[in-house]
Tab-separated table of C-alpha atoms in Angstrom:
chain	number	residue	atom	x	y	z
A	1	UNK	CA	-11.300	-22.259	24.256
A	2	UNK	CA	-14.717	-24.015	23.420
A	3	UNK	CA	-16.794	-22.194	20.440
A	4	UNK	CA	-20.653	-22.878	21.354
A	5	UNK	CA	-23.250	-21.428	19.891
A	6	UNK	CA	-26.124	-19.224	21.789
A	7	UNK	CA	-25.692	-16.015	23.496
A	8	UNK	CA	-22.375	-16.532	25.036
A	9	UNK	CA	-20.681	-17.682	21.584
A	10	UNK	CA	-21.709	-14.339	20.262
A	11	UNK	CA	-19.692	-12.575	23.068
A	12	UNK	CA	-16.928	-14.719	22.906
A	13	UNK	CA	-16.881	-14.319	18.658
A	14	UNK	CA	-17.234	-10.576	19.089
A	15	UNK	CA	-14.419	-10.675	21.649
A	16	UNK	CA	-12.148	-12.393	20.079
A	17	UNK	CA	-12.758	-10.630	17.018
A	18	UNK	CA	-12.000	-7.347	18.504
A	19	UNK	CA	-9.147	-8.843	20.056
A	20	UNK	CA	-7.955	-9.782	16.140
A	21	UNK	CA	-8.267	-6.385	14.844
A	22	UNK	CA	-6.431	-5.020	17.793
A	23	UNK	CA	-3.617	-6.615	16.958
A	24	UNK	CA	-3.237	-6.314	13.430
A	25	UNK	CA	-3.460	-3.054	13.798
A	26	UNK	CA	-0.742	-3.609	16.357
A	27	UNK	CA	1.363	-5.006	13.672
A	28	UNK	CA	0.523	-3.402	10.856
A	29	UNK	CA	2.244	-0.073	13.414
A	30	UNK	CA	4.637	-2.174	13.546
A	31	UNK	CA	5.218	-2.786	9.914
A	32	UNK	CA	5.547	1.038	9.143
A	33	UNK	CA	7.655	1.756	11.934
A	34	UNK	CA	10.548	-0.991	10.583
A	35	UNK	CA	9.677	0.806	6.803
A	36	UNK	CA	10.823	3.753	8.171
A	37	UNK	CA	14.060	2.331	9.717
A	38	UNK	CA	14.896	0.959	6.215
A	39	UNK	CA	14.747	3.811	4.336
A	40	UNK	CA	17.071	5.564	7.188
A	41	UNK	CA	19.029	2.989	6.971
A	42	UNK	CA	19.389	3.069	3.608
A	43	UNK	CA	20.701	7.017	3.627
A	44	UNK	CA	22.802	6.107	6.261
A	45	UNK	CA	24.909	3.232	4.268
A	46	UNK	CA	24.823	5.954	1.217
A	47	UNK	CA	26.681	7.968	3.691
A	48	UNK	CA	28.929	5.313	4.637
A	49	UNK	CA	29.270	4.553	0.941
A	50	UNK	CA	30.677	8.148	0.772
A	51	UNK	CA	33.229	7.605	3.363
A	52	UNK	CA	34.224	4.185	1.588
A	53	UNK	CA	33.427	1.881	4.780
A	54	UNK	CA	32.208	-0.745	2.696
A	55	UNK	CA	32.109	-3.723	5.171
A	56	UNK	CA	29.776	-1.538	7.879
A	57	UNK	CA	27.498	-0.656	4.250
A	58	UNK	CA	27.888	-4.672	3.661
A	59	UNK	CA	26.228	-5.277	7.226
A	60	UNK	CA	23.624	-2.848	6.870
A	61	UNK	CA	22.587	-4.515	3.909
A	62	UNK	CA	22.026	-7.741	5.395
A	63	UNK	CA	19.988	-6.550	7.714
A	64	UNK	CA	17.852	-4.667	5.502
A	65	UNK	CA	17.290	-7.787	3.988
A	66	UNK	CA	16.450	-9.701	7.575
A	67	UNK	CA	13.607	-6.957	8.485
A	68	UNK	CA	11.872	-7.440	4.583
A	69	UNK	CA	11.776	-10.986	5.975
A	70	UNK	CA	9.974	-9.674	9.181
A	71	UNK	CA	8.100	-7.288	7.451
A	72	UNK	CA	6.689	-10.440	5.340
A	73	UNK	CA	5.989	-12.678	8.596
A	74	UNK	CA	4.547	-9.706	10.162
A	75	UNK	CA	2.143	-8.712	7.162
A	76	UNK	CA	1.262	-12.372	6.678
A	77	UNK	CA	0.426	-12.541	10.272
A	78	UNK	CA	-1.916	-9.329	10.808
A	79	UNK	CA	-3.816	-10.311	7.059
A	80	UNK	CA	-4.125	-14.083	8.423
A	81	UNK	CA	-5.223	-12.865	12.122
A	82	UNK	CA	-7.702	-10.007	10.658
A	83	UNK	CA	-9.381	-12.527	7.861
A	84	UNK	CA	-9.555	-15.059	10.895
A	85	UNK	CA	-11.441	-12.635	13.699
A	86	UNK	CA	-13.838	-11.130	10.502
A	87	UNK	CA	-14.548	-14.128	8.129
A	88	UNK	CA	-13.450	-17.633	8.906
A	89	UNK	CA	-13.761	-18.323	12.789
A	90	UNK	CA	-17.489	-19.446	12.879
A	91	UNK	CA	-18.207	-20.383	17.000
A	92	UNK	CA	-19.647	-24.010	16.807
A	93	UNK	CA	-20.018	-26.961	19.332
A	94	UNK	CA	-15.977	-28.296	18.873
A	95	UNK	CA	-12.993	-26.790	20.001
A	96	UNK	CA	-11.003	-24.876	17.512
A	97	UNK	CA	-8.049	-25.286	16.822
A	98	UNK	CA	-6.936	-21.609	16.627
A	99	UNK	CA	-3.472	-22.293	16.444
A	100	UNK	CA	-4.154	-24.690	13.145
A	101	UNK	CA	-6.388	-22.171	11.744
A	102	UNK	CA	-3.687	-19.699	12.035
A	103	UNK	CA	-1.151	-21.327	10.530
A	104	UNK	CA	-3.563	-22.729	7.895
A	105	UNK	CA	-4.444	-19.920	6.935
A	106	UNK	CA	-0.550	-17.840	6.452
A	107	UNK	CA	0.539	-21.106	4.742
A	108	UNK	CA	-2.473	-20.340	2.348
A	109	UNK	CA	-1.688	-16.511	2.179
A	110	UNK	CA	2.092	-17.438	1.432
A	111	UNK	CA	1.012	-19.386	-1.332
A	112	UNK	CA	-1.412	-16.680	-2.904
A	113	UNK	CA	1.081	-13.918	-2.481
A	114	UNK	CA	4.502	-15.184	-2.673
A	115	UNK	CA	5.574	-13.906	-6.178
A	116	UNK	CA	4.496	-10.573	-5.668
A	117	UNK	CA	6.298	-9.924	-2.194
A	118	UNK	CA	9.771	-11.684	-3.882
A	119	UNK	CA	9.031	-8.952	-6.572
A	120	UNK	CA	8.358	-6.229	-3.912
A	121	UNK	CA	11.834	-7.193	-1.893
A	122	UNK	CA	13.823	-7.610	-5.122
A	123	UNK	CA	12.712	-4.417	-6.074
A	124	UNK	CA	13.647	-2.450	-2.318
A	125	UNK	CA	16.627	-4.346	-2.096
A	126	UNK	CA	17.360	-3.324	-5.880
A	127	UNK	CA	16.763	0.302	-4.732
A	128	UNK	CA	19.156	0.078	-1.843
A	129	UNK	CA	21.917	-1.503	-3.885
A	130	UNK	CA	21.887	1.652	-6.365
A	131	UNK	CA	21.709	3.998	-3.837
A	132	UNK	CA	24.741	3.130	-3.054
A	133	UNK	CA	26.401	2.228	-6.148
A	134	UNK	CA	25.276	5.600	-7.856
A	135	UNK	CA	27.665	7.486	-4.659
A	136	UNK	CA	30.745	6.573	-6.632
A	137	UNK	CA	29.270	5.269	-10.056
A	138	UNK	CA	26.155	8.158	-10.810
A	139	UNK	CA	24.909	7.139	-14.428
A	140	UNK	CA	26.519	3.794	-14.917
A	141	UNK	CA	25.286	0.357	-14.993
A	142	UNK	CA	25.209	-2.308	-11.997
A	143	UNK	CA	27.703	-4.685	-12.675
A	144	UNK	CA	26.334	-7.293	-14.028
A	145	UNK	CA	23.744	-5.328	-16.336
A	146	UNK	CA	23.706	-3.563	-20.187
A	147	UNK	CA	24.080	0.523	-20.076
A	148	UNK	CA	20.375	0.319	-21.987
A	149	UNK	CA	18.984	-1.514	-19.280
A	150	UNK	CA	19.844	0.751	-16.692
A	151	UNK	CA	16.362	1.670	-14.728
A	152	UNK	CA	17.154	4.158	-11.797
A	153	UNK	CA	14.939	2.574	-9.043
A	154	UNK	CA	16.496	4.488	-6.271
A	155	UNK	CA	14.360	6.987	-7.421
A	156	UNK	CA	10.901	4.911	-8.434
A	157	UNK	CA	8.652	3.376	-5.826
A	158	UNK	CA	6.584	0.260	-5.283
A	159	UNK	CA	3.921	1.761	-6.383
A	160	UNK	CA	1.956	-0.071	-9.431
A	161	UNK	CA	0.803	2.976	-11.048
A	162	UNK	CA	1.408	6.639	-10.458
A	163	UNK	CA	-2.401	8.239	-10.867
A	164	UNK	CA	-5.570	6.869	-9.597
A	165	UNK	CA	-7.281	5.213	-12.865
A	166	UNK	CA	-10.836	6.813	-12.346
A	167	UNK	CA	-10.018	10.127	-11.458
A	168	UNK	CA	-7.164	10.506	-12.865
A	169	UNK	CA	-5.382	12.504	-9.827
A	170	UNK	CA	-1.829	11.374	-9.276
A	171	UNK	CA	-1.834	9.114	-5.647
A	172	UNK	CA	0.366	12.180	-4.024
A	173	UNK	CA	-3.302	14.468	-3.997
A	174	UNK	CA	-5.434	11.432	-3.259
A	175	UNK	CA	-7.759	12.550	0.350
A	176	UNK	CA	-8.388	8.669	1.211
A	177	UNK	CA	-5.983	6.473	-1.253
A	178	UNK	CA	-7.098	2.561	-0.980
A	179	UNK	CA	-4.991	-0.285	-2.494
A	180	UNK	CA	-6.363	-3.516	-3.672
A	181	UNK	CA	-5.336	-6.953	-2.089
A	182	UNK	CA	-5.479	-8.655	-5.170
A	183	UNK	CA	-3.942	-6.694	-7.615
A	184	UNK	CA	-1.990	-4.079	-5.629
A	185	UNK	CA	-3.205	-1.321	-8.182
A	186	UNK	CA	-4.507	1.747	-5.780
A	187	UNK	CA	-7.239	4.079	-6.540
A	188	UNK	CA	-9.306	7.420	-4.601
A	189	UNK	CA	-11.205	5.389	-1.888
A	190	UNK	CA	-14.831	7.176	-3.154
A	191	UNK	CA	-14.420	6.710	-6.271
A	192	UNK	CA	-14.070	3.187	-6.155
A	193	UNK	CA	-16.417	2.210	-3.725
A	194	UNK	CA	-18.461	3.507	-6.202
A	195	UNK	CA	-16.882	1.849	-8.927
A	196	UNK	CA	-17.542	-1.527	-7.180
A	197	UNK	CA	-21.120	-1.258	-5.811
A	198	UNK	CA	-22.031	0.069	-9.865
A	199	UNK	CA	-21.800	-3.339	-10.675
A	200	UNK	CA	-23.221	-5.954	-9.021
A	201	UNK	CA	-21.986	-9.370	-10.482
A	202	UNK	CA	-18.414	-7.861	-9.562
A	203	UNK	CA	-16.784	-5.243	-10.547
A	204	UNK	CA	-13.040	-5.720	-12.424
A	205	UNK	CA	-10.374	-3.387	-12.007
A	206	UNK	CA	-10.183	-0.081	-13.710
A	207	UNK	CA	-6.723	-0.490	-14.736
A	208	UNK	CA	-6.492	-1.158	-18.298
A	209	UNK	CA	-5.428	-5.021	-18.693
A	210	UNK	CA	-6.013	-5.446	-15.119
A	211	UNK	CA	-8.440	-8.649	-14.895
A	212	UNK	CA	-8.864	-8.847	-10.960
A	213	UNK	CA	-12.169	-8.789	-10.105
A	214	UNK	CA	-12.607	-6.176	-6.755
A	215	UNK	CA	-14.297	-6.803	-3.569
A	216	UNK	CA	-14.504	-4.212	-1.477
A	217	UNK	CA	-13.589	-5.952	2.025
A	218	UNK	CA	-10.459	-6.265	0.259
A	219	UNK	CA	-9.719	-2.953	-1.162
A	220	UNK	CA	-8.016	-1.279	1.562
A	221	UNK	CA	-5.363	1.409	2.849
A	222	UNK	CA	-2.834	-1.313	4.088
A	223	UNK	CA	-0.244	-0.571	6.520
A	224	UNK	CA	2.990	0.737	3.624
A	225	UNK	CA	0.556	3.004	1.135
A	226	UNK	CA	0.720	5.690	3.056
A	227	UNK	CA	4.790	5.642	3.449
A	228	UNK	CA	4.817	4.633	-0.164
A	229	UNK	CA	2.874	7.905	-1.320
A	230	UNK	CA	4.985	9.757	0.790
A	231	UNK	CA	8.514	8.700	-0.859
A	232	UNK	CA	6.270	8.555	-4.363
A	233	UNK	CA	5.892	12.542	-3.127
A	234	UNK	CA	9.643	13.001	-2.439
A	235	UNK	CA	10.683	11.587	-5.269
A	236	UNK	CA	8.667	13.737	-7.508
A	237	UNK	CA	9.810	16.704	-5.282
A	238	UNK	CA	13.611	15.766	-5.818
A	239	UNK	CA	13.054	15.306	-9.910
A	240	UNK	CA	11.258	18.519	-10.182
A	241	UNK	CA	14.424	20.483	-8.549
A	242	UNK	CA	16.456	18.391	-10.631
A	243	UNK	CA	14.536	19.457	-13.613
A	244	UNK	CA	15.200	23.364	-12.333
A	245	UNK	CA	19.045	22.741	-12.276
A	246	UNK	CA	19.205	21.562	-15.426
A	247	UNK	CA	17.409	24.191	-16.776
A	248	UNK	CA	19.182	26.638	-15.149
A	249	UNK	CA	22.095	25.444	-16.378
A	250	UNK	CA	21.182	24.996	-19.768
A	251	UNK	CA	20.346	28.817	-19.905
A	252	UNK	CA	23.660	29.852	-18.435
């Protein structure tokens, strides 16, 4: 395809450009509908767990762990794609290389984001371990850990922090939650839109210690928050009738 500029480059830049968004948001479907198999995958091997069929739990496990790697290609590939169509294809007199750009660009993403999304699949695949370990083994440590470091993930979520740090609402009652690209922290989406237009030399995080600086291009309700405020919502639903049994009990 040959980028010129003129008229026709305009159509061609705002076609391909549509064509960019539709398909992240393509993928980014995509991405929530393989979330949601994980998580039912994860009760079901919990169930299996229960039944002591430990090789078909074993196998489930290792493909949980081969969709987080598709869930990583796939989310590299719809943030690559959509920065592509919106920012960095500029129509000019050469060919472009879109297929170079592409892959220029995921290689660059990889590199930005890496540590974060080994943190975010260490921590999943640390909640699906103790899922099932806590079947057979409820209130004892992981082999392989101290009894004071025990940290009940099954029942935490990726979430950074739990309330939105200018309002103060917990991310459950948010109306539009937004999540940064940067710094993953996630906040009401009025309130910081407002936040980040107050100052114009750029505006850093709310978050206390927090030093990335926001943009709001890049402040966004990506493809998981929503399923993440949702299990953030069970979970706090499951610990409050918890909380009731154990009072109950404690009064009989």
């Amino acid at each position: 395809m040959a980028s010129t500029s003129g008229p026709r480059s305009n159509v061609g830049y705002g076609r391909f450009s549509s064509t960019a968004t539709a398909l992240n948001s393509d993928n980014q479907s995509l991405v929530v509908e393989i979330r949601r198999a994980m998580n039912v995958m994860k009760e079901i091997a919990v169930d299996l767990e229960r039944d002591k069929r430990s090789e078909m739990v074993k196998q489930l496990e290792d493909h949980v762990i081969e969709l987080w790697e598709g869930i990583n290609e796939l989310s590299y590939f719809s943030t690559a794609l959509e920065s592509i169509g919106k920012e960095e294809f500029h129509p000019a007199e050469e060919l472009t290389n879109f297929s170079k750009l592409l892959n220029d660009k995921i290689a660059s993403l990889k590199t930005d984001y890496s540590s974060s999304t080994v943190g975010e699949n260490d921590h999943w695949l640390r909640q699906f371990r103790e899922a099932i370990w806590n079947v057979h083994h409820e209130g004892q440590p992981m082999p392989g850990e101290e009894q004071e470091d025990i940290v009940m993930t099954s029942t935490q979520c990726n979430l950074l922090n739990a309330t939105c740090p200018l309002t103060g609402k917990p991310l459950p009652e948010l109306n539009e939650p937004v999540r940064s690209m940067d710094c993953k922290h996630v906040y009401e989406k009025k309130g910081i839109m407002q936040h980040i237009r107050s100052k114009a030399g750029g505006s850093r995080c709310p978050v206390a210690g927090c030093p990335k600086v926001l943009v709001a291009r890049r402040v966004v309700c990506d493809s998981l928050l929503l399923i993440e405020i949702d299990e953030m919502r069970s979970v706090n639903e499951q610990r409050a009738k918890e909380c009731m049994v154990e009072d109950f009990t404690a009064e009989d």
